[in-house]
Amino acid sequence: MTTSFDTSSMQDSLNLPFPATTKQVAGLVNGIQTDVGVMNFSDKIMVTISQAGRLGHWLHVPMENQNPGTEGMHTLSEGDDALLPLQSLTTTTLLGGYAPGQDTTGQLLARQIATAIAMKTPSEKRLLLVGLGLDKSTADRDSFFAIVDLVLQCL
């Protein structure tokens, strides 16, 4: 004999926004069409940066600050160090990124995005998931800042 299960009580207790909020922007980086998308889920923030429609390198950055005495808030630097990525953020490659220099560039880009999110919302605790599909010619300084600028337009 089967008993019916009332799901209406579950729906009220979850009360999650659906669909996830999404922002997209496109621009040229070194003459290459670059698409950036940000999706905000209840437990994650997903940022995708794609050139030529590919995503071959995935990274994640835990945003929760577990240092004692911070109460979960990110402590932000002042002065010249304010432009650098936060030291408390750790980036981990999940998939791809094995080409020479690609992993380092991807990790720096992910930390810079996480730092921008922490500066905007110091109490942010969701996991940041970053998907990259960048051309090899985007490893220079100007390209890096152009990509970060596109991401900032979505945050």
Coordinates of N, CA and C in Angstrom, one line a residue:
M1 N 0.8 -1.2 0.0 CA 0.0 0.0 0.0 C 0.9 1.2 0.0
T2 N 0.6 2.2 -0.8 CA 1.4 3.4 -0.9 C 0.6 4.5 -0.2
T3 N 1.4 5.4 0.4 CA 0.8 6.6 1.1 C 1.2 7.8 0.3
S4 N 0.4 8.8 0.3 CA 0.7 10.0 -0.5 C 1.6 10.9 0.4
F5 N 2.4 11.6 -0.3 CA 3.4 12.5 0.4 C 3.0 13.9 0.0
D6 N 2.7 14.8 1.0 CA 2.3 16.1 0.8 C 3.6 17.0 0.6
T7 N 3.8 17.5 -0.6 CA 4.9 18.4 -0.9 C 4.7 19.8 -0.7
S8 N 3.5 20.2 -0.5 CA 3.2 21.7 -0.3 C 3.9 22.3 0.8
S9 N 4.1 21.5 1.9 CA 4.9 22.1 3.0 C 6.4 22.3 2.7
M10 N 6.9 21.5 1.8 CA 8.3 21.7 1.4 C 8.4 22.9 0.6
Q11 N 7.5 23.2 -0.3 CA 7.6 24.3 -1.2 C 7.6 25.6 -0.4
D12 N 6.8 25.7 0.7 CA 6.8 26.9 1.5 C 8.1 27.1 2.2
S13 N 8.7 26.0 2.7 CA 9.9 26.2 3.5 C 11.1 26.5 2.7
L14 N 11.2 26.1 1.4 CA 12.3 26.4 0.5 C 12.3 27.9 0.1
N15 N 11.3 28.3 -0.5 CA 11.1 29.7 -0.9 C 12.3 30.3 -1.6
L16 N 12.8 29.5 -2.6 CA 14.0 29.9 -3.3 C 13.6 30.7 -4.6
P17 N 14.4 31.7 -5.0 CA 14.1 32.3 -6.2 C 14.4 31.4 -7.4
F18 N 13.5 31.4 -8.4 CA 13.8 30.6 -9.6 C 13.2 31.3 -10.7
P19 N 13.8 31.4 -11.8 CA 15.1 30.9 -12.1 C 16.2 31.7 -11.5
A20 N 17.4 31.2 -11.5 CA 18.6 31.9 -11.0 C 18.8 33.2 -11.8
T21 N 19.1 34.3 -11.1 CA 19.4 35.6 -11.8 C 20.6 35.4 -12.7
T22 N 20.5 36.0 -13.9 CA 21.5 35.8 -14.9 C 21.8 37.2 -15.5
K23 N 23.1 37.5 -15.7 CA 23.5 38.6 -16.5 C 24.5 38.2 -17.5
Q24 N 24.5 38.8 -18.7 CA 25.4 38.5 -19.7 C 25.9 39.8 -20.4
V25 N 27.2 39.7 -20.8 CA 27.8 40.9 -21.5 C 28.8 40.3 -22.6
A26 N 28.9 41.0 -23.6 CA 29.9 40.6 -24.7 C 30.8 41.8 -25.0
G27 N 32.0 41.5 -25.4 CA 32.9 42.5 -25.8 C 34.1 41.9 -26.6
L28 N 34.9 42.8 -27.1 CA 36.1 42.4 -27.8 C 37.3 42.5 -26.9
V29 N 38.1 41.4 -26.9 CA 39.3 41.3 -26.1 C 40.4 40.9 -27.1
N30 N 41.3 41.8 -27.4 CA 42.3 41.6 -28.5 C 41.7 41.2 -29.8
G31 N 40.6 41.8 -30.1 CA 39.9 41.6 -31.4 C 39.1 40.3 -31.4
I32 N 39.0 39.6 -30.3 CA 38.3 38.3 -30.2 C 37.0 38.5 -29.4
Q33 N 35.9 38.1 -30.0 CA 34.6 38.2 -29.3 C 34.6 37.4 -28.0
T34 N 34.3 38.0 -26.9 CA 34.4 37.4 -25.6 C 33.0 37.5 -24.9
D35 N 32.4 36.4 -24.5 CA 31.1 36.4 -23.9 C 31.3 36.1 -22.4
V36 N 30.7 36.9 -21.5 CA 30.8 36.7 -20.1 C 29.3 36.5 -19.6
G37 N 29.1 35.5 -18.7 CA 27.8 35.3 -18.1 C 28.0 35.0 -16.6
V38 N 27.1 35.6 -15.8 CA 27.1 35.3 -14.4 C 25.7 34.8 -14.0
M39 N 25.7 33.7 -13.3 CA 24.4 33.1 -12.8 C 24.6 33.0 -11.3
N40 N 23.6 33.6 -10.6 CA 23.6 33.6 -9.1 C 22.6 32.6 -8.6
F41 N 23.1 31.5 -8.1 CA 22.3 30.4 -7.5 C 22.3 30.7 -6.0
S42 N 21.4 30.0 -5.2 CA 21.3 30.2 -3.8 C 22.6 29.7 -3.1
D43 N 23.4 28.8 -3.6 CA 24.6 28.3 -3.0 C 25.8 28.5 -3.8
K44 N 25.7 29.0 -5.0 CA 26.9 29.2 -5.9 C 26.7 30.4 -6.7
I45 N 27.9 31.0 -7.1 CA 27.9 32.0 -8.2 C 28.7 31.4 -9.3
M46 N 28.1 31.3 -10.5 CA 28.8 30.8 -11.6 C 29.2 31.9 -12.7
V47 N 30.4 32.0 -13.0 CA 30.9 32.9 -14.0 C 31.5 32.2 -15.1
T48 N 31.0 32.5 -16.3 CA 31.6 31.8 -17.5 C 32.2 32.9 -18.4
I49 N 33.4 32.6 -18.9 CA 34.1 33.6 -19.8 C 34.5 32.7 -21.0
S50 N 33.9 33.0 -22.2 CA 34.1 32.2 -23.3 C 34.5 33.0 -24.6
Q51 N 35.5 32.4 -25.3 CA 35.8 32.9 -26.6 C 35.7 31.7 -27.6
A52 N 35.0 32.0 -28.7 CA 34.8 31.0 -29.7 C 33.8 29.9 -29.1
G53 N 33.0 30.2 -28.2 CA 32.0 29.3 -27.7 C 32.5 28.1 -26.9
R54 N 33.7 28.1 -26.3 CA 34.2 27.0 -25.6 C 34.4 27.3 -24.1
L55 N 34.4 26.3 -23.3 CA 34.7 26.4 -21.9 C 35.5 25.1 -21.5
G56 N 36.8 25.3 -21.5 CA 37.7 24.1 -21.3 C 38.5 24.1 -20.0
H57 N 38.2 25.1 -19.1 CA 39.0 25.2 -17.8 C 38.0 25.6 -16.8
W58 N 37.8 24.8 -15.8 CA 36.8 25.1 -14.7 C 37.6 25.2 -13.4
L59 N 37.3 26.2 -12.6 CA 37.9 26.4 -11.3 C 36.8 26.8 -10.3
H60 N 37.2 26.6 -9.0 CA 36.3 27.1 -7.9 C 37.0 27.8 -6.9
V61 N 36.4 28.7 -6.2 CA 36.9 29.5 -5.1 C 35.9 29.6 -4.0
P62 N 36.2 28.9 -2.9 CA 35.3 29.0 -1.7 C 35.4 30.5 -1.2
M63 N 34.2 31.1 -1.1 CA 34.1 32.5 -0.7 C 34.0 32.7 0.8
E64 N 33.7 31.6 1.5 CA 33.5 31.7 3.0 C 34.8 31.9 3.7
N65 N 34.9 33.0 4.5 CA 36.1 33.3 5.2 C 36.0 32.6 6.5
Q66 N 36.9 31.6 6.8 CA 36.9 30.8 8.0 C 38.0 31.2 9.0
N67 N 38.6 32.4 8.7 CA 39.7 32.8 9.7 C 39.0 33.3 11.0
P68 N 39.6 32.9 12.1 CA 39.0 33.2 13.4 C 39.0 34.8 13.6
G69 N 38.0 35.2 14.2 CA 37.9 36.7 14.5 C 37.3 37.5 13.4
T70 N 37.0 36.9 12.2 CA 36.4 37.7 11.1 C 34.9 37.6 11.0
E71 N 34.3 36.6 11.7 CA 32.9 36.4 11.7 C 32.4 36.2 10.3
G72 N 33.2 35.5 9.5 CA 32.8 35.2 8.1 C 32.9 36.3 7.1
M73 N 33.3 37.5 7.6 CA 33.4 38.7 6.7 C 34.8 38.7 6.1
H74 N 35.0 39.2 4.9 CA 36.3 39.3 4.3 C 36.9 40.6 4.8
T75 N 38.1 40.6 5.1 CA 38.9 41.8 5.5 C 39.6 42.3 4.3
L76 N 39.2 43.6 4.0 CA 39.7 44.2 2.8 C 40.9 45.1 3.1
S77 N 41.9 45.0 2.2 CA 43.1 45.9 2.3 C 42.8 47.3 1.9
E78 N 43.6 48.2 2.4 CA 43.5 49.6 2.1 C 44.8 50.0 1.4
G79 N 44.8 51.1 0.6 CA 46.0 51.6 0.0 C 46.3 50.8 -1.3
D80 N 47.6 50.7 -1.5 CA 48.1 50.0 -2.8 C 47.7 48.6 -2.9
D81 N 47.6 47.9 -1.7 CA 47.2 46.5 -1.8 C 45.8 46.2 -2.1
A82 N 44.9 47.2 -2.1 CA 43.5 47.0 -2.4 C 43.2 46.5 -3.8
L83 N 44.2 46.7 -4.7 CA 44.0 46.3 -6.1 C 44.4 44.8 -6.3
L84 N 45.1 44.2 -5.3 CA 45.5 42.9 -5.4 C 44.5 41.9 -5.0
P85 N 44.5 40.6 -5.5 CA 43.6 39.6 -5.0 C 43.7 39.3 -3.6
L86 N 42.7 39.0 -2.9 CA 42.7 38.7 -1.4 C 43.6 37.4 -1.2
Q87 N 44.4 37.5 -0.2 CA 45.3 36.4 0.1 C 44.5 35.2 0.7
S88 N 43.4 35.5 1.3 CA 42.6 34.4 2.0 C 41.9 33.5 1.0
L89 N 41.8 33.9 -0.2 CA 41.0 33.1 -1.2 C 41.9 32.1 -1.9
T90 N 41.4 30.9 -2.0 CA 42.2 29.8 -2.5 C 41.4 29.3 -3.8
T91 N 42.1 29.2 -4.9 CA 41.6 28.8 -6.2 C 42.0 27.3 -6.4
T92 N 41.1 26.5 -6.9 CA 41.4 25.1 -7.2 C 40.9 24.8 -8.6
T93 N 41.7 24.2 -9.4 CA 41.3 23.8 -10.8 C 40.5 22.5 -10.7
L94 N 39.3 22.5 -11.3 CA 38.5 21.3 -11.3 C 38.7 20.5 -12.5
L95 N 38.7 21.2 -13.7 CA 38.9 20.5 -15.0 C 39.7 21.4 -15.9
G96 N 40.5 20.8 -16.7 CA 41.3 21.5 -17.7 C 42.4 22.4 -17.2
G97 N 42.8 23.3 -18.0 CA 43.9 24.2 -17.6 C 45.2 23.7 -17.6
Y98 N 45.5 22.7 -18.4 CA 46.8 22.0 -18.3 C 47.8 22.5 -19.3
A99 N 47.5 23.5 -20.1 CA 48.4 24.1 -21.1 C 49.4 25.0 -20.3
P100 N 50.6 25.1 -20.7 CA 51.6 25.9 -20.0 C 51.1 27.4 -19.8
G101 N 51.0 27.8 -18.6 CA 50.6 29.2 -18.3 C 49.1 29.4 -18.1
Q102 N 48.3 28.4 -18.7 CA 46.9 28.6 -18.7 C 46.3 28.4 -17.3
D103 N 46.9 27.5 -16.5 CA 46.4 27.3 -15.1 C 46.6 28.5 -14.3
T104 N 47.8 29.0 -14.4 CA 48.2 30.2 -13.6 C 47.3 31.4 -13.9
T105 N 47.1 31.6 -15.2 CA 46.3 32.8 -15.6 C 44.9 32.5 -15.1
G106 N 44.4 31.3 -15.3 CA 43.0 31.0 -14.8 C 42.8 31.2 -13.4
Q107 N 43.8 30.7 -12.6 CA 43.7 30.9 -11.1 C 43.7 32.4 -10.7
L108 N 44.6 33.1 -11.3 CA 44.7 34.6 -11.0 C 43.4 35.3 -11.4
L109 N 42.8 34.9 -12.5 CA 41.6 35.5 -13.0 C 40.4 35.2 -12.0
A110 N 40.4 33.9 -11.6 CA 39.3 33.5 -10.7 C 39.5 34.2 -9.3
R111 N 40.7 34.3 -8.8 CA 40.9 35.0 -7.5 C 40.5 36.5 -7.7
Q112 N 40.8 37.1 -8.8 CA 40.5 38.5 -9.0 C 39.0 38.7 -9.1
I113 N 38.3 37.8 -9.7 CA 36.8 37.9 -9.7 C 36.3 37.7 -8.3
A114 N 36.8 36.7 -7.6 CA 36.4 36.5 -6.2 C 36.6 37.7 -5.3
T115 N 37.7 38.3 -5.5 CA 38.1 39.5 -4.8 C 37.1 40.7 -5.1
A116 N 36.7 40.8 -6.3 CA 35.7 41.8 -6.7 C 34.4 41.5 -6.1
I117 N 34.0 40.3 -6.0 CA 32.7 39.9 -5.3 C 32.8 40.2 -3.8
A118 N 34.0 39.9 -3.2 CA 34.1 40.1 -1.8 C 34.2 41.6 -1.5
M119 N 34.7 42.4 -2.4 CA 34.7 43.9 -2.2 C 33.3 44.5 -2.3
K120 N 32.5 43.9 -3.2 CA 31.1 44.3 -3.3 C 30.2 43.9 -2.2
T121 N 30.4 42.6 -1.7 CA 29.6 42.0 -0.7 C 30.6 41.3 0.3
P122 N 31.1 42.0 1.3 CA 32.1 41.3 2.2 C 31.6 40.1 3.0
S123 N 30.3 39.9 3.1 CA 29.7 38.8 3.8 C 29.4 37.6 2.9
E124 N 29.8 37.7 1.6 CA 29.5 36.6 0.7 C 30.1 35.3 1.1
K125 N 29.3 34.2 1.1 CA 29.8 32.9 1.5 C 29.6 31.8 0.5
R126 N 28.9 32.2 -0.7 CA 28.7 31.2 -1.7 C 30.0 30.8 -2.4
L127 N 30.0 29.6 -3.0 CA 31.1 29.1 -3.7 C 31.1 29.7 -5.1
L128 N 32.3 30.2 -5.5 CA 32.4 30.8 -6.9 C 32.9 29.7 -7.8
L129 N 32.2 29.5 -8.9 CA 32.6 28.5 -9.9 C 32.8 29.3 -11.2
V130 N 34.1 29.2 -11.7 CA 34.5 29.9 -12.9 C 34.8 29.0 -14.1
G131 N 34.1 29.2 -15.2 CA 34.4 28.4 -16.4 C 35.1 29.3 -17.4
L132 N 36.3 28.9 -17.9 CA 37.0 29.7 -18.9 C 37.2 29.0 -20.2
G133 N 37.2 29.7 -21.2 CA 37.5 29.2 -22.6 C 38.2 30.3 -23.3
L134 N 39.4 30.6 -22.9 CA 40.2 31.7 -23.5 C 41.2 31.3 -24.5
D135 N 41.3 32.2 -25.5 CA 42.3 32.0 -26.5 C 43.7 32.1 -25.9
K136 N 44.7 31.5 -26.5 CA 46.1 31.6 -26.0 C 46.6 33.1 -26.1
S137 N 46.1 33.9 -26.9 CA 46.6 35.3 -27.1 C 46.1 36.2 -26.0
T138 N 45.3 35.7 -25.1 CA 44.7 36.6 -24.0 C 45.5 36.5 -22.7
A139 N 46.7 36.1 -22.8 CA 47.5 36.0 -21.6 C 48.3 37.2 -21.2
D140 N 48.1 38.3 -21.9 CA 48.8 39.6 -21.6 C 48.0 40.4 -20.6
R141 N 48.7 41.5 -20.1 CA 48.1 42.3 -19.1 C 46.8 43.0 -19.6
D142 N 46.9 43.6 -20.8 CA 45.7 44.4 -21.3 C 44.5 43.5 -21.4
S143 N 44.7 42.2 -21.9 CA 43.6 41.3 -22.1 C 43.0 40.9 -20.7
F144 N 43.9 40.7 -19.7 CA 43.5 40.3 -18.4 C 42.5 41.4 -17.8
F145 N 42.9 42.6 -17.9 CA 42.1 43.7 -17.4 C 40.8 43.9 -18.2
A146 N 40.9 43.7 -19.5 CA 39.7 43.8 -20.3 C 38.7 42.7 -19.9
I147 N 39.2 41.5 -19.6 CA 38.3 40.4 -19.2 C 37.7 40.7 -17.8
V148 N 38.5 41.2 -16.9 CA 38.0 41.6 -15.6 C 37.0 42.7 -15.7
D149 N 37.2 43.6 -16.6 CA 36.2 44.7 -16.8 C 34.9 44.2 -17.3
L150 N 34.9 43.2 -18.2 CA 33.7 42.6 -18.7 C 32.9 41.9 -17.6
V151 N 33.7 41.2 -16.7 CA 33.1 40.5 -15.6 C 32.4 41.5 -14.6
L152 N 33.1 42.6 -14.3 CA 32.6 43.6 -13.4 C 31.3 44.2 -13.9
Q153 N 31.1 44.2 -15.2 CA 29.9 44.7 -15.8 C 28.7 43.8 -15.4
C154 N 29.0 42.5 -15.2 CA 27.9 41.5 -14.9 C 27.7 41.4 -13.4
L155 N 28.6 41.8 -12.6 CA 28.5 41.6 -11.1 C 27.5 42.6 -10.5

